[in-house]
Short mmCIF file of C-alpha atoms (C1' of nucleotides) in Angstrom, two decimals:
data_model
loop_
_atom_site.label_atom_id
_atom_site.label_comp_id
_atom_site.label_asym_id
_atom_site.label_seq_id
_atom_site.Cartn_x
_atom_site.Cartn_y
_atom_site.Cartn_z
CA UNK A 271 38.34 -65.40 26.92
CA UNK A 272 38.34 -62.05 24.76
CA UNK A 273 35.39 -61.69 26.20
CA UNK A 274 36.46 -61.66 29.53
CA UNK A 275 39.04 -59.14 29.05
CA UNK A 276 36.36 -57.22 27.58
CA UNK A 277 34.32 -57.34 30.49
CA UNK A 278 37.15 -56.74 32.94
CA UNK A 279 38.72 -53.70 30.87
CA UNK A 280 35.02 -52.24 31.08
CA UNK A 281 34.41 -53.28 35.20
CA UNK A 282 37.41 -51.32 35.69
CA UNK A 283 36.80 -48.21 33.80
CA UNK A 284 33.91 -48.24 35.58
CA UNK A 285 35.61 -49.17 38.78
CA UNK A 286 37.57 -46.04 38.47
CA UNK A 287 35.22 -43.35 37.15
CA UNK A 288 32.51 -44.32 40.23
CA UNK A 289 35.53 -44.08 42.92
CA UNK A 290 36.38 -40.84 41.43
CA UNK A 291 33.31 -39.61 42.15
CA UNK A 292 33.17 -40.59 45.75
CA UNK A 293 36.33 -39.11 46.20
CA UNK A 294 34.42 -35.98 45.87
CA UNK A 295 32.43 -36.57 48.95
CA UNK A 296 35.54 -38.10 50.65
CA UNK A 297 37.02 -34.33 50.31
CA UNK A 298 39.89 -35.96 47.87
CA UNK A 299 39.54 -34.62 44.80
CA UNK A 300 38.53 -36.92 41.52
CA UNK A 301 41.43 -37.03 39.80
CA UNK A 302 43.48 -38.56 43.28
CA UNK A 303 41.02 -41.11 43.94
CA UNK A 304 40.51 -42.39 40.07
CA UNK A 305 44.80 -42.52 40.33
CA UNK A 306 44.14 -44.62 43.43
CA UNK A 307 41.44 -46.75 42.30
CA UNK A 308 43.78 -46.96 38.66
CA UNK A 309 46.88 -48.39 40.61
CA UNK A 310 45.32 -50.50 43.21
CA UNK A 311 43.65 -52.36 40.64
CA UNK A 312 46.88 -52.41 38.34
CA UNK A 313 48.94 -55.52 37.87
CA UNK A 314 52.23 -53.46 37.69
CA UNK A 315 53.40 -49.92 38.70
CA UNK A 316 52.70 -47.23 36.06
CA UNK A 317 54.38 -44.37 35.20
CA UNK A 318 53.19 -40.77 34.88
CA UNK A 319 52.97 -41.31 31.38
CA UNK A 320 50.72 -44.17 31.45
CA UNK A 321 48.71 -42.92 34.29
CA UNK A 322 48.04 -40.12 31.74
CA UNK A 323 47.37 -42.30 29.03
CA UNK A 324 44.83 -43.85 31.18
CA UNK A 325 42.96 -41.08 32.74
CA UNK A 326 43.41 -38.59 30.11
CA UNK A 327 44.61 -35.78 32.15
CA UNK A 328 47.39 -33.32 31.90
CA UNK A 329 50.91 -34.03 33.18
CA UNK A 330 50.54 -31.40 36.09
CA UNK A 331 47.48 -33.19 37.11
CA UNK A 332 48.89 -36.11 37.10
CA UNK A 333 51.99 -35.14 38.84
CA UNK A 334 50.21 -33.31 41.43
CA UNK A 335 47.91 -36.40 42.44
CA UNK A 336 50.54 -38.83 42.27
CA UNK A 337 52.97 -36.80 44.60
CA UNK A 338 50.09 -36.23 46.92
CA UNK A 339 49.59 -40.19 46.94
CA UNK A 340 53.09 -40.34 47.71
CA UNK A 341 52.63 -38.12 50.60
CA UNK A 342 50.01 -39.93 52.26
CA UNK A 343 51.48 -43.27 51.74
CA UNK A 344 49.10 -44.98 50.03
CA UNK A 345 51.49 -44.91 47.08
CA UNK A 346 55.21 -46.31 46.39
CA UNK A 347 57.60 -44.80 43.83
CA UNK A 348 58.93 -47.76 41.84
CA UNK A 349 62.30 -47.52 40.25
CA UNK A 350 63.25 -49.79 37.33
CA UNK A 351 66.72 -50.73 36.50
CA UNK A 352 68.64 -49.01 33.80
CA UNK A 353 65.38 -47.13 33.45
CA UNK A 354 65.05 -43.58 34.20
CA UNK A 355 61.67 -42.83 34.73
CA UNK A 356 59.37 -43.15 37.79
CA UNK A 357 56.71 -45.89 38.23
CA UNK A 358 53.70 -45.77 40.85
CA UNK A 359 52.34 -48.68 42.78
CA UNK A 360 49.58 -48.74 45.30
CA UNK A 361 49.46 -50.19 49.01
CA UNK A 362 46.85 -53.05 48.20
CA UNK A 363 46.60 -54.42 51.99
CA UNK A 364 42.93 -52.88 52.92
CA UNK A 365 43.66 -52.95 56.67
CA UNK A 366 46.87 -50.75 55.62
CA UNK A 367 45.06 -48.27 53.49
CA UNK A 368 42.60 -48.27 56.18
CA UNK A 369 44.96 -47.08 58.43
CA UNK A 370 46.65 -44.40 56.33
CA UNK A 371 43.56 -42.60 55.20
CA UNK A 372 42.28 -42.81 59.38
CA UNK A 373 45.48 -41.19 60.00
CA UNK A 374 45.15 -38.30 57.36
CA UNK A 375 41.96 -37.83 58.61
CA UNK A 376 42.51 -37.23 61.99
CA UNK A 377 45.39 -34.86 61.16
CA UNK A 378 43.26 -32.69 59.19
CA UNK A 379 40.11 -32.99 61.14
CA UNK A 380 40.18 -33.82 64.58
CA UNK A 381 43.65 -32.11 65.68
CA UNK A 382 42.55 -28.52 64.22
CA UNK A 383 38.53 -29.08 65.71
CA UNK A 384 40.88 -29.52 68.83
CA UNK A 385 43.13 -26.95 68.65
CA UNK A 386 39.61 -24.46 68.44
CA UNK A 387 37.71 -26.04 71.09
CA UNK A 388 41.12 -25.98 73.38
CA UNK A 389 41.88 -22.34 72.75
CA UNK A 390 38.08 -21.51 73.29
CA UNK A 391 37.85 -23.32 76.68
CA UNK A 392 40.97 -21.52 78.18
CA UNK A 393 39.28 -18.19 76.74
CA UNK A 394 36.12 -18.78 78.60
CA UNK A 395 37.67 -20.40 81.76
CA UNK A 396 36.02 -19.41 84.89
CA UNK A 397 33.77 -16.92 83.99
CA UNK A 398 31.29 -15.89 86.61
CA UNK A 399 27.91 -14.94 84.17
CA UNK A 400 25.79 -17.51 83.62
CA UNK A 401 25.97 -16.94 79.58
CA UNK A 402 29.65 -17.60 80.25
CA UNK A 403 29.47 -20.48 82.59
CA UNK A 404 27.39 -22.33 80.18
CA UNK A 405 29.41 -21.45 76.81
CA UNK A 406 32.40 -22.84 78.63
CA UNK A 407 30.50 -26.19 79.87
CA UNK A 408 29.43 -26.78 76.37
CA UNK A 409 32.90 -26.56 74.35
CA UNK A 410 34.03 -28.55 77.16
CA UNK A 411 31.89 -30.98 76.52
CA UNK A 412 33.13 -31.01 72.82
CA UNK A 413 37.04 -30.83 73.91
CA UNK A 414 36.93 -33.57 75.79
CA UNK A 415 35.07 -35.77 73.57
CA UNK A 416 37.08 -34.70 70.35
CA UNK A 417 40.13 -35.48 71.99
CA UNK A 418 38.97 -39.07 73.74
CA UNK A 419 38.39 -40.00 70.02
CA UNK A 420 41.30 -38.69 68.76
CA UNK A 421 42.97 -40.83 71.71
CA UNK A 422 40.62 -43.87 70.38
CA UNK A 423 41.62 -43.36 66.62
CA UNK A 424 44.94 -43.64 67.62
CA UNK A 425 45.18 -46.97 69.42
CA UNK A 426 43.22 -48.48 66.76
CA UNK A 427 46.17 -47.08 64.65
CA UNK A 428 48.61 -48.59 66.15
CA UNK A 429 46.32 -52.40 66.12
CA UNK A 430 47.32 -55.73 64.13
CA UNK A 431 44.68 -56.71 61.48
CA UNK A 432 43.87 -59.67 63.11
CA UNK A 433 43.65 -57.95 66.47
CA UNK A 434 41.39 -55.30 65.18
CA UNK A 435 39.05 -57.92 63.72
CA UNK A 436 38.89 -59.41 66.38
CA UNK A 437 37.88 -56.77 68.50
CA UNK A 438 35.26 -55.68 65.69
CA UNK A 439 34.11 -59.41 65.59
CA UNK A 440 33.19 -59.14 69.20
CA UNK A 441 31.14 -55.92 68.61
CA UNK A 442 29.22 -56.89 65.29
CA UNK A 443 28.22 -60.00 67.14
CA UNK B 287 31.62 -8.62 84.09
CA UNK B 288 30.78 -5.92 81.57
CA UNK B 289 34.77 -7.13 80.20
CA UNK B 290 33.40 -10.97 80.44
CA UNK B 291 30.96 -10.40 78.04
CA UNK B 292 33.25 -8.74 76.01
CA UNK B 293 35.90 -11.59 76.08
CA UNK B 294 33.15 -13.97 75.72
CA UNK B 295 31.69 -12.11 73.00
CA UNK B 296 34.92 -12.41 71.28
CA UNK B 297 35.81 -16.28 71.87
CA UNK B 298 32.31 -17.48 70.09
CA UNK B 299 32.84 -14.89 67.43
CA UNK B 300 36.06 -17.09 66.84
CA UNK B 301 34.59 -20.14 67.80
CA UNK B 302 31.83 -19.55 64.97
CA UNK B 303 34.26 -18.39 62.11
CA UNK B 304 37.04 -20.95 62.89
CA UNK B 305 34.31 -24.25 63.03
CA UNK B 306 33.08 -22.93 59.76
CA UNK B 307 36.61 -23.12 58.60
CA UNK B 308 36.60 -26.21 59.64
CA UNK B 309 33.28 -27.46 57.73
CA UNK B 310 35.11 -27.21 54.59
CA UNK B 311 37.35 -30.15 55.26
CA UNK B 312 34.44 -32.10 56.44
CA UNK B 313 32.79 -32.02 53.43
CA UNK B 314 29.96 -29.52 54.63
CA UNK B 315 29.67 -26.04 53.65
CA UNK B 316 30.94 -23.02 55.53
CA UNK B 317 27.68 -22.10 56.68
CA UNK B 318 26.21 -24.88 57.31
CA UNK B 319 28.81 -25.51 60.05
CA UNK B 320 28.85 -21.88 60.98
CA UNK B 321 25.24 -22.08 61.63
CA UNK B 322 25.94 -25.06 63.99
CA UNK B 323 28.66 -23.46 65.84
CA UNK B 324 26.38 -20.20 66.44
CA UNK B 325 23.21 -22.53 67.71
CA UNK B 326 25.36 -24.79 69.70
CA UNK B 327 26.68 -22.56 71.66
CA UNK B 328 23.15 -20.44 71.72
CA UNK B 329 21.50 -19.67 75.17
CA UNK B 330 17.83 -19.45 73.57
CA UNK B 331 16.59 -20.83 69.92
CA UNK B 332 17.27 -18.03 67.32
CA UNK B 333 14.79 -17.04 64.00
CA UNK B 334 16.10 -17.17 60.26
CA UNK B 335 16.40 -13.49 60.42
CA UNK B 336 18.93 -13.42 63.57
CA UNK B 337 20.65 -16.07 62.02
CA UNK B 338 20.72 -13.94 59.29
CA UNK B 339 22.09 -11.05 61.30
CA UNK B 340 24.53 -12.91 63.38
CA UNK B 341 26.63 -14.62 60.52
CA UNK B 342 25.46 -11.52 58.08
CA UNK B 343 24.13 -13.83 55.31
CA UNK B 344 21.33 -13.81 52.76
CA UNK B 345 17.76 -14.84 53.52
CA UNK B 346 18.50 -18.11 51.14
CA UNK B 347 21.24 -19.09 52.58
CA UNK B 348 20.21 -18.79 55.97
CA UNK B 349 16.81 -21.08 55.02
CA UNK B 350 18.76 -23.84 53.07
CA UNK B 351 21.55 -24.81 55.97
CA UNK B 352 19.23 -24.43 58.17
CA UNK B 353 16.69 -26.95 56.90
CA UNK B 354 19.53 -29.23 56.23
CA UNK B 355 20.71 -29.13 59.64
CA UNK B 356 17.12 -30.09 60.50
CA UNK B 357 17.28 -32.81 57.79
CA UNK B 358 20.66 -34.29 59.74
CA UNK B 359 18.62 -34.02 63.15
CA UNK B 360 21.45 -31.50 64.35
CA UNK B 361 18.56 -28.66 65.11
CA UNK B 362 15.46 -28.95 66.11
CA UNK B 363 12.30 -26.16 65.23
CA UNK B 364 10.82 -24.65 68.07
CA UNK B 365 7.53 -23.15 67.74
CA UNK B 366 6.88 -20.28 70.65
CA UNK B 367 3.17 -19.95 70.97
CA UNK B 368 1.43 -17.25 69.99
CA UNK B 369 4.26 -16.57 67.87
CA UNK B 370 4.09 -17.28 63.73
CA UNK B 371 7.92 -17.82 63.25
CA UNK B 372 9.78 -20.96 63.34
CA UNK B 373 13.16 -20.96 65.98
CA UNK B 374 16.02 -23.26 65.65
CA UNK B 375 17.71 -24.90 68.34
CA UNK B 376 20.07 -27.25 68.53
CA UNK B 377 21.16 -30.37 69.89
CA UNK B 378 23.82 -29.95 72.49
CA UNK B 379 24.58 -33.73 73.56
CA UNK B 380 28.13 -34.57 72.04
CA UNK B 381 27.12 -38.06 71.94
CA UNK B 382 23.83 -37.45 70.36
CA UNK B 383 25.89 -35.21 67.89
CA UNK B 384 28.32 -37.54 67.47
CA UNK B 385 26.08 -40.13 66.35
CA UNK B 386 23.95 -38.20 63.72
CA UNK B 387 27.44 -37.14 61.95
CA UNK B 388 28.38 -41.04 61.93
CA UNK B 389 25.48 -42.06 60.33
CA UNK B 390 25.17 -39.02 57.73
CA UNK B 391 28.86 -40.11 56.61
CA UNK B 392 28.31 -43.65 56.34
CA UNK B 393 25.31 -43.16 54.12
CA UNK B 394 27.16 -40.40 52.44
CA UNK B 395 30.68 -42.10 51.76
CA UNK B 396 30.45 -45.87 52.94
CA UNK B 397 27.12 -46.90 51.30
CA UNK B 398 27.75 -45.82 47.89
CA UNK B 399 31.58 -47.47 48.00
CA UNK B 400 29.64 -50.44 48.66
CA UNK B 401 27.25 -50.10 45.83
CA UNK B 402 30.16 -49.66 43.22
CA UNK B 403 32.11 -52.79 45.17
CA UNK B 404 29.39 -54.80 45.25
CA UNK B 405 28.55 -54.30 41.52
CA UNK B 406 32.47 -54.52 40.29
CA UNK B 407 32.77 -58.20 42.39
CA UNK B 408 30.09 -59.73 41.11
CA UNK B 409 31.01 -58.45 37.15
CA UNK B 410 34.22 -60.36 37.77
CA UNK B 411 32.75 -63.43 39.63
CA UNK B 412 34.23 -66.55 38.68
CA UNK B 413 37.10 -64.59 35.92
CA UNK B 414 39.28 -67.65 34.71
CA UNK B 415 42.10 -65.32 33.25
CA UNK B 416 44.93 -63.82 35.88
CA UNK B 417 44.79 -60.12 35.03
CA UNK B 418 40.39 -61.19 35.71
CA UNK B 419 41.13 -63.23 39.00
CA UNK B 420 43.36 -60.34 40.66
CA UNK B 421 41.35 -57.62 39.85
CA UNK B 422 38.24 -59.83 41.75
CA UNK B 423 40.35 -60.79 44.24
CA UNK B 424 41.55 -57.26 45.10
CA UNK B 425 37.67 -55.69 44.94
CA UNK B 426 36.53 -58.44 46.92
CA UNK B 427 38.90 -57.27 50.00
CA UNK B 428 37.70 -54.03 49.53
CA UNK B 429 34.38 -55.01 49.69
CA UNK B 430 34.53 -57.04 52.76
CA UNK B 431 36.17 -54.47 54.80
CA UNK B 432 33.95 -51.68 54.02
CA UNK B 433 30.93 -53.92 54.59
CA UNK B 434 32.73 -55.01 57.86
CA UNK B 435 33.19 -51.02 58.72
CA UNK B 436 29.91 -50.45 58.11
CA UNK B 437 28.73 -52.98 60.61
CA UNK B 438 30.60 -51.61 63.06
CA UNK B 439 29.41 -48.27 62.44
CA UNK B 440 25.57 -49.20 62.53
CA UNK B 441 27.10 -51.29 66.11
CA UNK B 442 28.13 -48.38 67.79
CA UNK B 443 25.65 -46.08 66.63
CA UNK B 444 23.21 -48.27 68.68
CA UNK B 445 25.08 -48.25 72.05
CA UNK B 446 23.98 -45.83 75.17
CA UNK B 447 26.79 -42.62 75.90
CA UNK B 448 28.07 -45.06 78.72
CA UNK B 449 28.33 -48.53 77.60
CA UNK B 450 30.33 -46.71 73.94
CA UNK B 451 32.81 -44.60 77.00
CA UNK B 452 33.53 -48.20 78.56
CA UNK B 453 34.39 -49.92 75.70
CA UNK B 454 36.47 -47.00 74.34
CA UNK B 455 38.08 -46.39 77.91
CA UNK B 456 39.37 -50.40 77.92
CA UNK B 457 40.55 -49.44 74.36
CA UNK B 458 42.33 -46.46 75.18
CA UNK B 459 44.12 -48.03 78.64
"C1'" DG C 289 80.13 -29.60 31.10
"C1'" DC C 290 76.43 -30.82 27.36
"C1'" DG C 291 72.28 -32.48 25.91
"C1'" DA C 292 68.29 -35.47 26.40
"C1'" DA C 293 64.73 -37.05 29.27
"C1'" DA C 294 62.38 -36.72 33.16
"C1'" DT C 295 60.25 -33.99 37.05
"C1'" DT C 296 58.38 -29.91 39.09
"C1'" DT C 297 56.13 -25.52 39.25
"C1'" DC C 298 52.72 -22.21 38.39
"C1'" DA C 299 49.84 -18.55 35.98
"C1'" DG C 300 45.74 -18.63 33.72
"C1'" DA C 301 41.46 -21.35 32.18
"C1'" DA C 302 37.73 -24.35 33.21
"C1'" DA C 303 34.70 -26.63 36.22
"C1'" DT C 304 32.27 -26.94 40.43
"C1'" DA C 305 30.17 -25.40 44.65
"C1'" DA C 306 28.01 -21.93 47.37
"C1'" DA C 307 25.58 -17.50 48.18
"C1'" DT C 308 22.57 -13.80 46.83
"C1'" DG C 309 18.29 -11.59 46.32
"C1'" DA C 310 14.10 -11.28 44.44
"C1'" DA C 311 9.94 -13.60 43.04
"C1'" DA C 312 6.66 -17.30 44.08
"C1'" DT C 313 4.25 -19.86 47.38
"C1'" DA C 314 2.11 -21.04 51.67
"C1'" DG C 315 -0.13 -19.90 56.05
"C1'" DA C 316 -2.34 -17.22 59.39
"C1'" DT C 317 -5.37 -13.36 60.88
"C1'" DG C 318 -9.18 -10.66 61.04
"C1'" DC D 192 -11.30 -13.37 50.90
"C1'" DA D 193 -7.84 -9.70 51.26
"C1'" DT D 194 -3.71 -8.83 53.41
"C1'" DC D 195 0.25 -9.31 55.90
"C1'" DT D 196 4.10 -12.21 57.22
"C1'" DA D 197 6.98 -16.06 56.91
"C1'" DT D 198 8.88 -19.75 54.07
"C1'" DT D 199 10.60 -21.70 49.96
"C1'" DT D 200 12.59 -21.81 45.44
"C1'" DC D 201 15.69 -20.71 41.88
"C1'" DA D 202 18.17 -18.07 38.10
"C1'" DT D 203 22.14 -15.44 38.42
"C1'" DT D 204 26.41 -14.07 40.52
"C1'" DT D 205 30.40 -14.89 43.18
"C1'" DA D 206 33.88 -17.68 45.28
"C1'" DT D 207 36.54 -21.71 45.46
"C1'" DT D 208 38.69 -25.63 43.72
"C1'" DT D 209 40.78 -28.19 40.20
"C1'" DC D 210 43.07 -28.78 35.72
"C1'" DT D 211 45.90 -27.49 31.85
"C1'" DG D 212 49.92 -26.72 29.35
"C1'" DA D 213 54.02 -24.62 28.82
"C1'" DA D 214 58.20 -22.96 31.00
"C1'" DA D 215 61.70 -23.79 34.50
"C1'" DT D 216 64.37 -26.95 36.88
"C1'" DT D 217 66.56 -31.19 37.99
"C1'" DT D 218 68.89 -35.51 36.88
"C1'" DC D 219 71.74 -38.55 34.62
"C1'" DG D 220 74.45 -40.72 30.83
"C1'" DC D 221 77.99 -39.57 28.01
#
DNA sequence: GCGAAATTTCAGAAATAAATGAAATAGATG
DNA sequence: CATCTATTTCATTTATTTCTGAAATTTCGC
């Protein structure tokens, strides 16, 4: 049974140090996603402290990363009573985390592609040269299909779980 | 017209700079999606060195996002005969485009998270203790929905333009 | 209000990613 | 096979991002 804990303490570790990586090529930096994979693994909310503690890193860092978890929703801010300090606990529910990281990404990279391509179009809006014409047919092209998956993004936002299995049940097959 | 090219002139100029913004939060470089911007909206296939010339970049530079952008099947290298130098030119079907970016990110940020979810499940199979049991309970959800998402991805990445526009369209209302 | 404990901010340091430019290699031409 | 041109590689430089640690600020019990 030592044993056990043994293994677990070290499936964690590694747990977090690999999802800190990938958080890299997630554009999250390491130190967000190894507080994320650290708390959604966690039996009870931490506090900056122990989040610290755990990760060895500096209480800026961990401030920063916490408060940006905070900010996306993917964390809650625990408070304790007769105790002073903050704790941190993490939305477990996949299908909710799911949601909130879809979200944040279409925020930062679908609505500003958008707001190019639709500025660009209006720019190049009936032009008569042929270089013209076909500049303006081709970010077209890209509007509208940038914003009929933004439109798509959001209604699967907005699904149940179960609904949006469902759906995805009837696709895989 | 002479002002057309001017204004149109102008909007790719901003088109190019603003996309390669844009790169950065998509986890590509600046160049590399500056590159694609400046081909995508090309009339004719350009040479390393215009490339070179139109984004004012090194020779090294030029050569490395471009073969990568070959490498993600978003260019293609034209040979003109009786010429020695390659030309790049891209690929200018959104949906096309759409699906090459798709699969680059899955195998990019899904397939690994598997790898590391996969591993951590099965190093906590069968964990008698509770701390042990939650912690495979919690990467086993994990798991299953990113394995899930990644079926769907490979799904969709296999339908035709039209069938994916119906099935979005009924989504969308 | 005062002091202790926590949170927040931020300038500078460290780490990481990307770009340069020149040298090495490969490929064609006569 | 000698040469000219294009491609590729890579050590170094530059730019960007992230982290640290200490100072400033806030918060709360007394």
């Amino acid at each position: 049974m030592n044993d056990e804990q043994q293994v677990l303490e070290e499936s964690r570790e590694r747990f977090i140090a690999q999802w800190g990586a990938l958080g890299t090529q997630w554009g999250i930096n390491r130190t967000m996603a190894q507080i994320h994979a650290l708390l959604m693994t966690a039996v009870d909310p931490l506090s900056t402290d122990e989040v610290m503690e755990a990760l060895q890193i500096s209480r800026g860092n961990a401030h920063t990363n916490l408060k940006e978890l905070v900010a996306w929703g993917l964390l809650r801010i625990v408070v304790r009573k007769g105790e002073r300090r903050e704790y941190f606990e993490a939305e477990k529910d996949v299908w909710k985390i799911f949601r909130i990281v879809a979200r944040e990404r279409k925020r930062r990279e679908i609505e500003p592609a958008l707001d190019v391509l639709h500025q660009c179009a209006a720019e190049s809006e009936g032009m008569k040269s042929a270089p013209g014409r076909e500049y303006h047919r081709q970010i077209r092209e890209l509007e509208e299909f940038v914003h009929f998956a933004s439109q798509v993004a959001d209604k699967i936002g907005l699904l149940q779980h179960g609904t949006a299995v469902k759906l995805a049940a009837k696709l895989v097959g």
